[in-house]
Amino acid sequence: MAGLLWPSSKPSVSSSSSTSSPSYSRLLLFVTLLPLSLACLAFVLQWRGEIDDPVTHWSTDHHEFPGMASIHEKRSLRRSGSDSRCVDLLGQSRAPSFPYFRDWNLDYQSDLKPKASDPIWICITTSTSAGLEQTLPWIFYHKVIGVSTFYLFVEGKAASPNVSRVLETIPGVRVVHRTKELEEQQAKSRIWNETWLSSFFYKPCNYELFVKQSLNMEMAITMAQDGNMDWIIHLDTDELIHPAGTPEYSLRKLLGNISSDVDVVIFPNYESSVERDDIKEPFTEVSMFKKNYDHLPRDVYFGSYKESTRGNPNYFLTYGNGKAAARVQDHLRPNGAHRWHNYRKSPKEVKLEESAVLHYTYPRFSDLTSRRDRCGCKPTKVDVKRCFMLEFDRSAFIIASTASSEEMLQWYRERVVWTDKQLKLKLLRKGILTRIYAPMVIIQELREAGVFSSVVTSAHMSLSKDGNSSSNTLSITREASQAAGRRRVLELHLDLDSESQESAIPPQSPPGLEPLSE
């Protein structure tokens, strides 16, 4: 019986195996192709923009790589019609953006006005005669790092219609021309009746500029108070704030972390160290700077002093006592172009250990002759002392006034340009020289994003539509709105104590070879 059953059962197993084999193969093929098909479908849909990438929902930090627009931007571009198709073929939107850092979008079309919910508001005031090629990068760089408002007291090229018209269209920028009315207002300033600035009165060139800057700073304080500003900084248009030590490279974060009992924050200055004699755009061509004494070990500074000066009168070509930010408050006054003071108290100051002011000093060869042309002093050692406070400025003026072009270039290469590679490397290793690239990168990105050209184009288009009257009316309106504040500062008189009458701090050279007393 067993033998009869075994042969009958064997064919049944073979038959079952043969019938199930094709279905098993089809099942395996289906299981293999299904996920591949779904993956291809998801790829096609996402490529067409029909679904969101789940990663964008998981991440709390929606940073994008350079050149990538967000999915919502792509959708809006697709739906907005033919005009939206005029996006750069490389994927860049027409709006300038900075995907590398949080809060670096520049919406320069919006009006920047302080609000109660905002943490801190910073303004910069300057007295300038520079053109747009220098002023626009200077303004928008500081916008990127957190400055909201600019008070520009303009003369020369900066006051020309083509330049001032563009500046007046930038949100947050107030342009003040040196008119007869302005000079009459400043002639009433209480400063003329006080002693702290009197040693600079009625002298030419740099001394005259120093007094003018102080008078302009006085007016800017009132503008800052009317504008609800928290901090005010006086800065020249050849200087950039370098907010090192903050994770987001933010001046707003830097000053926001200052203790509330601090009145003045001092930024030590670094001086540009150019490596070529054909620099055209210092902000984007200069990356090497000489550190301030305050940011160097004492032995390193004095131990390399002679190598660092390279035959010049001092460690820096020009000033070395930095610039300062002041908390906007009652009785605030300038203390010269480099510091602030208060009529009612001695302000509490702190000096920053990492952040600095980058001073682009004589970065172009043409700076020799341009400074010479702005001053009418005689090129003698005696007369230049009436005009310039610092020794290098005096030497540069004499060379520019007496030497040939070839001799000037040779002098410039020896005293300003760093051509000795071994010396550069040695001082870089010691920390006296340093490389700083952030301002260069920011300004270059601004230029490539078309920010500067867009501002100029927008100003000219506005002019062609509205005519000259609109810009003139804007300027007159701004002047009128500021007049009351000016009079309030200029005609106010208080009893002064001895502290408030300390002499204004001029531009000062860094420490010399003789060690400082402890």
Coordinates of C-alpha atoms in Angstrom, one line a residue:
M1 CA 0.0 0.0 0.0
A2 CA 2.8 2.3 0.8
G3 CA 4.4 1.5 -2.4
L4 CA 1.3 2.3 -4.4
L5 CA 0.8 5.6 -2.6
W6 CA 4.3 7.1 -3.1
P7 CA 4.3 7.1 -7.0
S8 CA 0.9 8.7 -7.0
S9 CA 2.0 11.6 -4.8
K10 CA 5.2 12.5 -6.6
P11 CA 3.6 13.8 -9.8
S12 CA 1.3 16.1 -7.8
V13 CA 4.2 17.9 -6.2
S14 CA 5.8 18.4 -9.6
S15 CA 2.6 19.8 -11.0
S16 CA 2.1 22.2 -8.2
S17 CA 5.6 23.5 -8.5
S18 CA 5.3 24.1 -12.2
T19 CA 2.0 25.9 -11.9
S20 CA 3.1 28.3 -9.1
S21 CA 6.5 29.2 -10.6
P22 CA 5.1 31.7 -13.2
S23 CA 2.9 33.5 -10.6
Y24 CA 5.8 33.7 -8.2
S25 CA 8.0 35.3 -10.9
R26 CA 5.3 37.8 -11.8
L27 CA 4.8 38.7 -8.1
L28 CA 8.6 39.2 -7.7
L29 CA 8.6 41.4 -10.8
F30 CA 5.7 43.5 -9.6
V31 CA 7.2 44.0 -6.1
T32 CA 10.4 45.2 -7.8
L33 CA 8.9 47.5 -10.3
L34 CA 6.3 49.1 -8.0
P35 CA 8.7 51.1 -5.8
L36 CA 10.8 52.1 -8.8
S37 CA 7.6 53.3 -10.5
L38 CA 6.5 55.3 -7.5
A39 CA 10.0 56.8 -7.1
C40 CA 10.0 57.9 -10.7
L41 CA 6.5 59.3 -10.4
A42 CA 7.5 61.3 -7.3
F43 CA 10.6 62.6 -9.0
V44 CA 8.6 63.8 -12.0
L45 CA 6.0 65.4 -9.9
Q46 CA 8.6 67.2 -7.7
W47 CA 10.6 68.2 -10.7
R48 CA 7.4 69.8 -12.1
G49 CA 6.8 71.5 -8.8
E50 CA 3.5 69.7 -8.0
I51 CA 4.4 68.5 -4.6
D52 CA 6.6 69.7 -1.7
D53 CA 9.8 68.1 -0.6
P54 CA 9.0 66.6 2.9
V55 CA 12.5 67.7 4.0
T56 CA 11.3 71.3 3.9
H57 CA 8.7 70.4 6.5
W58 CA 11.1 68.5 8.7
S59 CA 13.7 71.3 8.8
T60 CA 13.2 74.3 11.1
D61 CA 16.0 76.2 9.3
H62 CA 14.9 76.8 5.7
H63 CA 18.2 77.9 4.3
E64 CA 18.7 77.3 0.6
F65 CA 21.7 76.8 -1.5
P66 CA 23.0 79.7 -3.7
G67 CA 20.9 80.1 -6.9
M68 CA 17.9 78.1 -5.6
A69 CA 14.5 79.8 -5.3
S70 CA 12.0 78.3 -2.9
I71 CA 9.2 76.1 -4.1
H72 CA 6.7 78.8 -3.3
E73 CA 8.7 81.4 -5.3
K74 CA 8.7 79.0 -8.2
R75 CA 5.0 78.5 -8.1
S76 CA 4.3 82.2 -7.9
L77 CA 6.6 82.8 -10.8
R78 CA 4.8 80.2 -12.9
R79 CA 1.4 81.6 -12.1
S80 CA 2.2 85.2 -12.5
G81 CA 2.3 85.2 -16.3
S82 CA 4.8 86.1 -18.9
D83 CA 6.6 88.8 -16.8
S84 CA 7.5 86.2 -14.2
R85 CA 9.4 84.2 -16.8
C86 CA 12.0 87.0 -17.0
V87 CA 13.9 85.3 -14.1
D88 CA 17.6 84.8 -14.5
L89 CA 18.3 81.6 -16.3
L90 CA 20.6 80.5 -13.6
G91 CA 17.8 80.4 -11.1
Q92 CA 18.4 83.7 -9.3
S93 CA 15.4 85.9 -8.6
R94 CA 15.3 89.5 -9.4
A95 CA 15.3 90.4 -5.7
P96 CA 18.7 90.4 -4.1
S97 CA 19.0 87.7 -1.4
F98 CA 21.8 86.2 0.7
P99 CA 21.0 82.5 1.4
Y100 CA 24.2 81.9 3.4
F101 CA 23.0 83.7 6.6
R102 CA 19.7 84.2 8.3
D103 CA 18.0 87.6 8.0
W104 CA 20.3 88.7 5.2
N105 CA 17.5 89.5 2.7
L106 CA 17.8 93.1 1.6
D107 CA 14.4 94.7 0.9
Y108 CA 15.7 98.1 0.0
Q109 CA 12.4 99.1 -1.5
S110 CA 10.7 99.1 1.9
D111 CA 10.8 102.0 4.3
L112 CA 12.8 101.2 7.4
K113 CA 11.1 102.8 10.5
P114 CA 11.6 101.8 14.1
K115 CA 8.7 99.9 15.7
A116 CA 8.1 99.3 19.4
S117 CA 8.5 95.6 18.9
D118 CA 11.9 95.9 17.3
P119 CA 14.9 95.1 19.5
I120 CA 17.4 97.8 18.6
W121 CA 17.8 100.6 16.0
I122 CA 21.1 102.0 14.8
C123 CA 22.0 105.0 12.8
I124 CA 25.2 106.2 11.2
T125 CA 26.1 109.8 10.4
T126 CA 28.8 111.0 8.1
S127 CA 30.1 114.1 6.4
T128 CA 31.1 113.2 2.9
S129 CA 32.0 114.4 -0.6
A130 CA 32.4 111.0 -2.1
G131 CA 30.6 109.8 -5.3
L132 CA 28.2 106.9 -5.7
E133 CA 30.9 104.4 -6.5
Q134 CA 32.0 104.7 -2.8
T135 CA 28.8 105.7 -1.0
L136 CA 26.4 103.0 -2.3
P137 CA 28.6 100.1 -1.3
W138 CA 29.2 101.8 2.1
I139 CA 25.5 102.3 2.7
F140 CA 24.2 98.9 1.7
Y141 CA 27.0 97.0 3.4
H142 CA 26.0 98.6 6.7
K143 CA 22.3 97.9 5.9
V144 CA 23.3 94.2 5.7
I145 CA 24.9 94.2 9.1
G146 CA 21.9 95.9 10.8
V147 CA 22.0 99.7 10.3
S148 CA 18.6 101.2 9.6
T149 CA 19.2 104.9 9.1
F150 CA 21.9 107.2 7.6
Y151 CA 22.3 110.9 8.1
L152 CA 24.5 112.1 5.2
F153 CA 25.8 115.7 5.3
V154 CA 27.0 116.1 1.7
E155 CA 29.3 118.5 -0.1
G156 CA 31.3 118.4 -3.3
K157 CA 30.6 115.5 -5.5
A158 CA 28.1 113.9 -3.0
A159 CA 26.0 117.1 -3.2
S160 CA 25.8 117.2 -7.0
P161 CA 22.3 116.7 -8.4
N162 CA 23.0 113.3 -10.0
V163 CA 24.5 111.8 -6.8
S164 CA 22.2 113.3 -4.2
R165 CA 19.1 112.4 -6.2
V166 CA 20.1 108.8 -6.1
L167 CA 20.9 108.9 -2.4
E168 CA 17.6 110.5 -1.5
T169 CA 15.7 107.6 -3.1
I170 CA 17.2 105.0 -0.7
P171 CA 14.9 104.1 2.2
G172 CA 16.4 105.2 5.5
V173 CA 18.8 107.7 4.0
R174 CA 18.5 111.4 4.8
V175 CA 20.6 113.8 2.8
V176 CA 21.5 117.2 4.3
H177 CA 23.1 119.7 1.9
R178 CA 25.5 122.4 3.1
T179 CA 23.3 125.3 2.3
K180 CA 23.4 128.8 3.5
E181 CA 20.5 128.1 5.8
L182 CA 22.4 125.1 7.3
E183 CA 25.5 127.3 7.9
E184 CA 23.4 130.0 9.6
Q185 CA 21.9 127.3 11.9
Q186 CA 25.3 125.9 12.8
A187 CA 26.6 129.4 13.5
K188 CA 24.1 129.5 16.3
S189 CA 25.4 126.3 17.9
R190 CA 26.3 126.4 21.5
I191 CA 29.6 124.7 20.5
W192 CA 31.1 128.1 19.5
N193 CA 30.6 129.3 23.1
E194 CA 32.2 126.3 24.7
T195 CA 35.9 125.4 25.2
W196 CA 36.0 121.7 24.4
L197 CA 36.4 122.3 20.6
S198 CA 37.8 125.8 20.7
S199 CA 41.4 124.7 19.9
F200 CA 40.3 123.5 16.5
F201 CA 38.5 126.7 15.5
Y202 CA 39.5 128.9 12.6
K203 CA 42.2 126.6 11.2
P204 CA 42.3 125.2 7.6
C205 CA 42.0 121.7 6.1
N206 CA 41.7 118.9 8.6
Y207 CA 41.0 121.2 11.5
E208 CA 38.1 122.8 9.6
L209 CA 36.7 119.4 8.7
F210 CA 37.0 118.3 12.3
V211 CA 34.8 121.2 13.5
K212 CA 32.4 120.7 10.6
Q213 CA 32.0 117.0 11.5
S214 CA 31.3 117.9 15.1
L215 CA 28.6 120.4 14.2
N216 CA 27.0 117.8 11.9
M217 CA 27.2 115.2 14.6
E218 CA 25.4 117.6 16.9
M219 CA 22.5 117.9 14.4
A220 CA 22.5 114.1 13.8
I221 CA 21.9 113.5 17.5
T222 CA 18.6 115.4 17.4
M223 CA 17.6 113.6 14.2
A224 CA 18.4 110.3 15.9
Q225 CA 16.3 111.3 18.9
D226 CA 13.4 112.3 16.7
G227 CA 13.8 109.0 14.8
N228 CA 13.7 106.9 18.0
M229 CA 17.2 105.5 17.4
D230 CA 19.0 103.5 20.1
W231 CA 22.6 104.0 18.9
I232 CA 24.4 106.5 16.8
I233 CA 27.8 106.1 15.1
H234 CA 29.9 108.6 13.3
L235 CA 31.8 107.0 10.4
D236 CA 33.6 108.2 7.3
T237 CA 32.7 106.7 3.9
D238 CA 36.1 105.1 3.8
E239 CA 35.4 103.1 6.9
L240 CA 33.4 99.9 7.5
I241 CA 32.2 98.4 10.8
H242 CA 33.5 94.9 11.3
P243 CA 31.2 93.2 13.9
A244 CA 33.5 90.3 14.6
G245 CA 32.6 88.1 17.5
T246 CA 28.9 87.7 16.6
P247 CA 27.7 84.4 15.1
E248 CA 25.6 86.2 12.4
Y249 CA 28.0 89.1 11.7
S250 CA 25.4 91.5 13.0
L251 CA 26.0 94.9 14.4
R252 CA 22.5 94.9 15.7
K253 CA 23.1 91.7 17.7
L254 CA 26.5 93.1 18.9
L255 CA 25.1 96.4 20.3
G256 CA 22.0 94.6 21.5
N257 CA 24.2 92.6 23.9
I258 CA 25.8 95.6 25.5
S259 CA 24.8 96.2 29.1
S260 CA 22.2 98.9 29.6
D261 CA 24.4 101.0 31.8
V262 CA 27.0 101.5 29.0
D263 CA 26.9 104.8 27.2
V264 CA 29.7 104.5 24.6
V265 CA 31.1 101.5 22.8
I266 CA 34.6 102.0 21.3
F267 CA 35.5 100.1 18.1
P268 CA 39.3 100.0 17.7
N269 CA 40.3 100.6 14.1
Y270 CA 42.2 98.3 11.7
E271 CA 44.1 100.0 8.9
S272 CA 44.1 98.7 5.3
S273 CA 47.4 97.3 4.0
V274 CA 47.2 97.4 0.2
E275 CA 49.2 94.9 -1.8
R276 CA 49.0 96.7 -5.2
D277 CA 49.4 100.2 -6.5
D278 CA 46.5 99.9 -9.0
I279 CA 43.5 99.5 -6.6
K280 CA 40.3 100.9 -8.0
E281 CA 37.6 99.6 -5.6
P282 CA 39.1 99.2 -2.1
F283 CA 36.1 97.6 -0.5
T284 CA 36.3 94.6 -2.9
E285 CA 40.0 94.5 -3.6
V286 CA 41.6 94.9 -0.2
S287 CA 41.6 92.0 2.3
M288 CA 44.7 92.6 4.4
F289 CA 44.6 94.8 7.5
K290 CA 46.9 95.9 10.2
K291 CA 45.5 95.2 13.7
N292 CA 45.1 97.9 16.4
Y293 CA 47.3 98.0 19.4
D294 CA 44.3 97.2 21.6
H295 CA 43.9 93.9 19.9
L296 CA 47.5 92.8 20.1
P297 CA 49.7 91.5 22.9
R298 CA 52.0 94.2 24.1
D299 CA 55.2 92.3 23.4
V300 CA 54.1 91.5 19.8
Y301 CA 53.2 95.1 19.1
F302 CA 56.4 96.6 20.4
G303 CA 58.6 93.7 19.3
S304 CA 57.6 94.2 15.6
Y305 CA 57.1 97.9 15.7
K306 CA 60.0 98.9 13.4
E307 CA 59.1 96.2 10.8
S308 CA 55.5 97.3 10.9
T309 CA 56.2 101.0 10.3
R310 CA 58.5 100.4 7.2
G311 CA 60.0 103.9 7.6
N312 CA 56.7 105.7 8.2
P313 CA 56.2 108.1 11.1
N314 CA 54.1 105.7 13.1
Y315 CA 52.6 102.2 13.3
F316 CA 49.5 103.3 11.4
L317 CA 49.6 105.7 8.5
T318 CA 46.9 107.8 10.1
Y319 CA 44.8 107.7 13.2
G320 CA 44.8 104.7 15.7
N321 CA 42.2 105.7 18.4
G322 CA 39.2 104.1 16.7
K323 CA 35.6 105.2 16.4
A324 CA 32.7 105.0 18.8
A325 CA 29.0 104.2 19.0
A326 CA 26.9 106.2 21.5
R327 CA 23.6 105.3 23.1
V328 CA 21.1 108.0 22.1
Q329 CA 20.0 109.8 25.3
D330 CA 19.4 113.2 26.7
H331 CA 22.4 115.7 26.8
L332 CA 24.5 113.6 24.4
R333 CA 27.1 115.6 22.5
P334 CA 30.0 114.8 20.1
N335 CA 33.5 114.9 21.5
G336 CA 35.2 115.3 18.1
A337 CA 34.8 112.9 15.2
H338 CA 36.1 109.9 17.2
R339 CA 34.2 110.0 20.5
W340 CA 31.0 111.1 22.2
H341 CA 30.4 112.8 25.5
N342 CA 27.5 114.0 27.7
Y343 CA 26.8 117.5 29.1
R344 CA 25.5 116.1 32.4
K345 CA 27.7 113.1 33.2
S346 CA 30.9 111.3 32.4
P347 CA 29.8 108.5 30.0
K348 CA 30.6 104.9 30.8
E349 CA 32.7 103.4 28.0
V350 CA 33.6 99.9 27.0
K351 CA 36.1 98.8 24.3
L352 CA 35.3 95.9 22.1
E353 CA 37.8 93.0 22.1
E354 CA 37.0 91.6 18.6
S355 CA 35.0 94.0 16.6
A356 CA 36.7 96.9 14.8
V357 CA 36.4 99.7 12.3
L358 CA 38.1 98.9 9.0
H359 CA 39.8 102.1 7.8
Y360 CA 40.7 102.0 4.1
T361 CA 43.7 104.5 4.3
Y362 CA 45.2 105.8 1.1
P363 CA 44.2 102.6 -0.7
R364 CA 44.4 104.2 -4.2
F365 CA 47.3 106.0 -5.6
S366 CA 45.0 108.8 -6.6
D367 CA 44.3 109.5 -2.9
L368 CA 47.6 111.3 -2.7
T369 CA 46.5 114.0 -5.2
S370 CA 42.9 114.1 -4.2
R371 CA 43.8 115.0 -0.6
R372 CA 46.3 117.6 -1.9
D373 CA 43.6 119.2 -4.1
R374 CA 41.3 119.7 -1.2
C375 CA 43.8 121.7 0.8
G376 CA 45.3 125.1 0.0
C377 CA 48.3 124.9 2.4
K378 CA 51.9 125.5 1.3
P379 CA 54.0 122.3 1.0
T380 CA 56.4 123.2 3.7
K381 CA 57.0 121.4 7.0
V382 CA 56.0 124.5 8.9
D383 CA 52.8 125.3 7.0
V384 CA 51.4 121.7 6.9
K385 CA 51.3 121.6 10.6
R386 CA 48.5 124.2 10.4
C387 CA 46.5 122.0 8.1
F388 CA 47.1 118.4 9.2
M389 CA 47.0 116.7 12.6
L390 CA 48.9 113.6 11.7
E391 CA 52.5 113.3 10.5
F392 CA 51.9 110.9 7.5
D393 CA 49.2 113.2 6.1
R394 CA 51.7 116.1 6.2
S395 CA 54.4 114.0 4.4
A396 CA 51.9 112.8 1.8
F397 CA 50.7 116.3 1.1
I398 CA 54.3 117.6 0.6
I399 CA 55.2 114.7 -1.8
A400 CA 52.0 115.1 -3.8
S401 CA 52.7 118.9 -4.1
T402 CA 56.3 118.8 -5.0
A403 CA 57.3 115.5 -6.6
S404 CA 56.8 114.2 -10.2
S405 CA 54.3 111.5 -11.0
E406 CA 57.1 108.9 -11.1
E407 CA 58.5 110.0 -7.8
M408 CA 55.1 110.0 -6.2
L409 CA 54.4 106.5 -7.4
Q410 CA 57.8 105.3 -6.0
W411 CA 57.1 106.9 -2.7
Y412 CA 53.6 105.4 -2.6
R413 CA 55.0 101.9 -3.3
E414 CA 57.6 102.2 -0.5
R415 CA 55.4 103.7 2.2
V416 CA 51.9 102.4 1.5
V417 CA 52.0 99.2 -0.7
W418 CA 53.1 95.9 0.9
T419 CA 55.3 94.3 -1.8
D420 CA 57.6 92.3 0.5
K421 CA 56.1 88.9 0.6
Q422 CA 58.4 87.5 3.3
L423 CA 57.6 90.5 5.6
K424 CA 53.9 90.1 5.0
L425 CA 54.0 86.4 5.8
K426 CA 56.1 87.1 9.0
L427 CA 53.6 89.7 10.3
L428 CA 50.6 87.6 9.3
R429 CA 52.0 84.7 11.4
K430 CA 52.6 87.1 14.4
G431 CA 49.0 88.4 14.1
I432 CA 49.9 92.0 13.4
L433 CA 48.5 91.7 9.9
T434 CA 45.3 89.8 9.3
R435 CA 43.0 88.8 6.5
I436 CA 39.3 89.9 6.6
Y437 CA 37.1 88.8 3.7
A438 CA 33.5 89.3 5.0
P439 CA 33.1 92.9 3.8
M440 CA 34.6 92.1 0.4
V441 CA 32.2 89.1 -0.1
I442 CA 29.1 91.1 1.1
I443 CA 29.8 94.0 -1.2
Q444 CA 30.6 91.8 -4.2
E445 CA 27.4 89.9 -3.6
L446 CA 25.5 93.1 -3.5
R447 CA 27.0 94.2 -6.8
E448 CA 26.4 90.9 -8.5
A449 CA 22.8 90.9 -7.2
G450 CA 22.3 94.3 -9.0
V451 CA 21.5 96.3 -5.9
F452 CA 23.6 99.3 -6.8
S453 CA 22.6 99.4 -10.4
S454 CA 19.0 99.0 -9.5
V455 CA 19.1 102.0 -7.1
V456 CA 20.6 104.2 -9.8
T457 CA 18.2 103.0 -12.5
S458 CA 15.2 103.5 -10.2
A459 CA 16.3 107.0 -9.3
H460 CA 16.7 108.0 -13.0
M461 CA 13.3 106.4 -13.9
S462 CA 11.7 108.3 -11.1
L463 CA 13.3 111.5 -12.4
S464 CA 12.0 110.9 -15.9
K465 CA 8.5 110.4 -14.7
D466 CA 8.2 113.2 -12.1
G467 CA 10.7 115.7 -13.2
N468 CA 13.2 117.7 -11.2
S469 CA 10.6 119.2 -8.9
S470 CA 9.9 115.9 -7.1
S471 CA 13.5 115.5 -5.8
N472 CA 13.7 119.2 -5.0
T473 CA 10.4 119.0 -3.1
L474 CA 11.7 115.9 -1.2
S475 CA 14.9 117.6 -0.2
I476 CA 13.0 120.7 1.0
T477 CA 10.5 118.7 2.9
R478 CA 13.2 116.8 4.7
E479 CA 15.0 120.0 5.5
A480 CA 11.9 121.5 6.9
S481 CA 11.1 118.5 9.0
Q482 CA 14.6 118.6 10.6
A483 CA 14.7 122.4 11.2
A484 CA 12.8 122.3 14.5
G485 CA 15.1 119.6 15.8
R486 CA 18.2 121.5 14.8
R487 CA 17.0 124.7 16.5
R488 CA 16.3 122.8 19.6
V489 CA 19.8 121.5 19.8
L490 CA 21.6 124.6 18.6
E491 CA 19.8 127.1 20.8
L492 CA 19.6 125.0 24.0
H493 CA 21.9 126.2 26.8
L494 CA 22.7 124.3 30.0
D495 CA 25.0 124.9 33.0
L496 CA 28.2 123.0 32.3
D497 CA 30.4 121.2 34.7
S498 CA 34.1 120.7 34.3
E499 CA 33.7 117.2 32.9
S500 CA 31.7 118.3 29.9
Q501 CA 34.4 120.9 29.0
E502 CA 37.2 118.3 28.5
S503 CA 38.9 119.0 25.2
A504 CA 37.6 117.0 22.1
I505 CA 39.6 113.9 21.2
P506 CA 41.3 114.4 17.9
P507 CA 42.6 111.7 15.5
Q508 CA 45.5 110.2 17.4
S509 CA 48.4 108.0 16.3
P510 CA 48.9 104.6 17.9
P511 CA 51.4 104.2 20.8
G512 CA 55.0 104.8 19.8
L513 CA 58.1 102.7 20.6
E514 CA 58.3 104.0 24.2
P515 CA 56.3 101.5 26.3
L516 CA 53.1 102.7 27.8
S517 CA 53.0 103.1 31.5
E518 CA 51.0 100.5 33.3

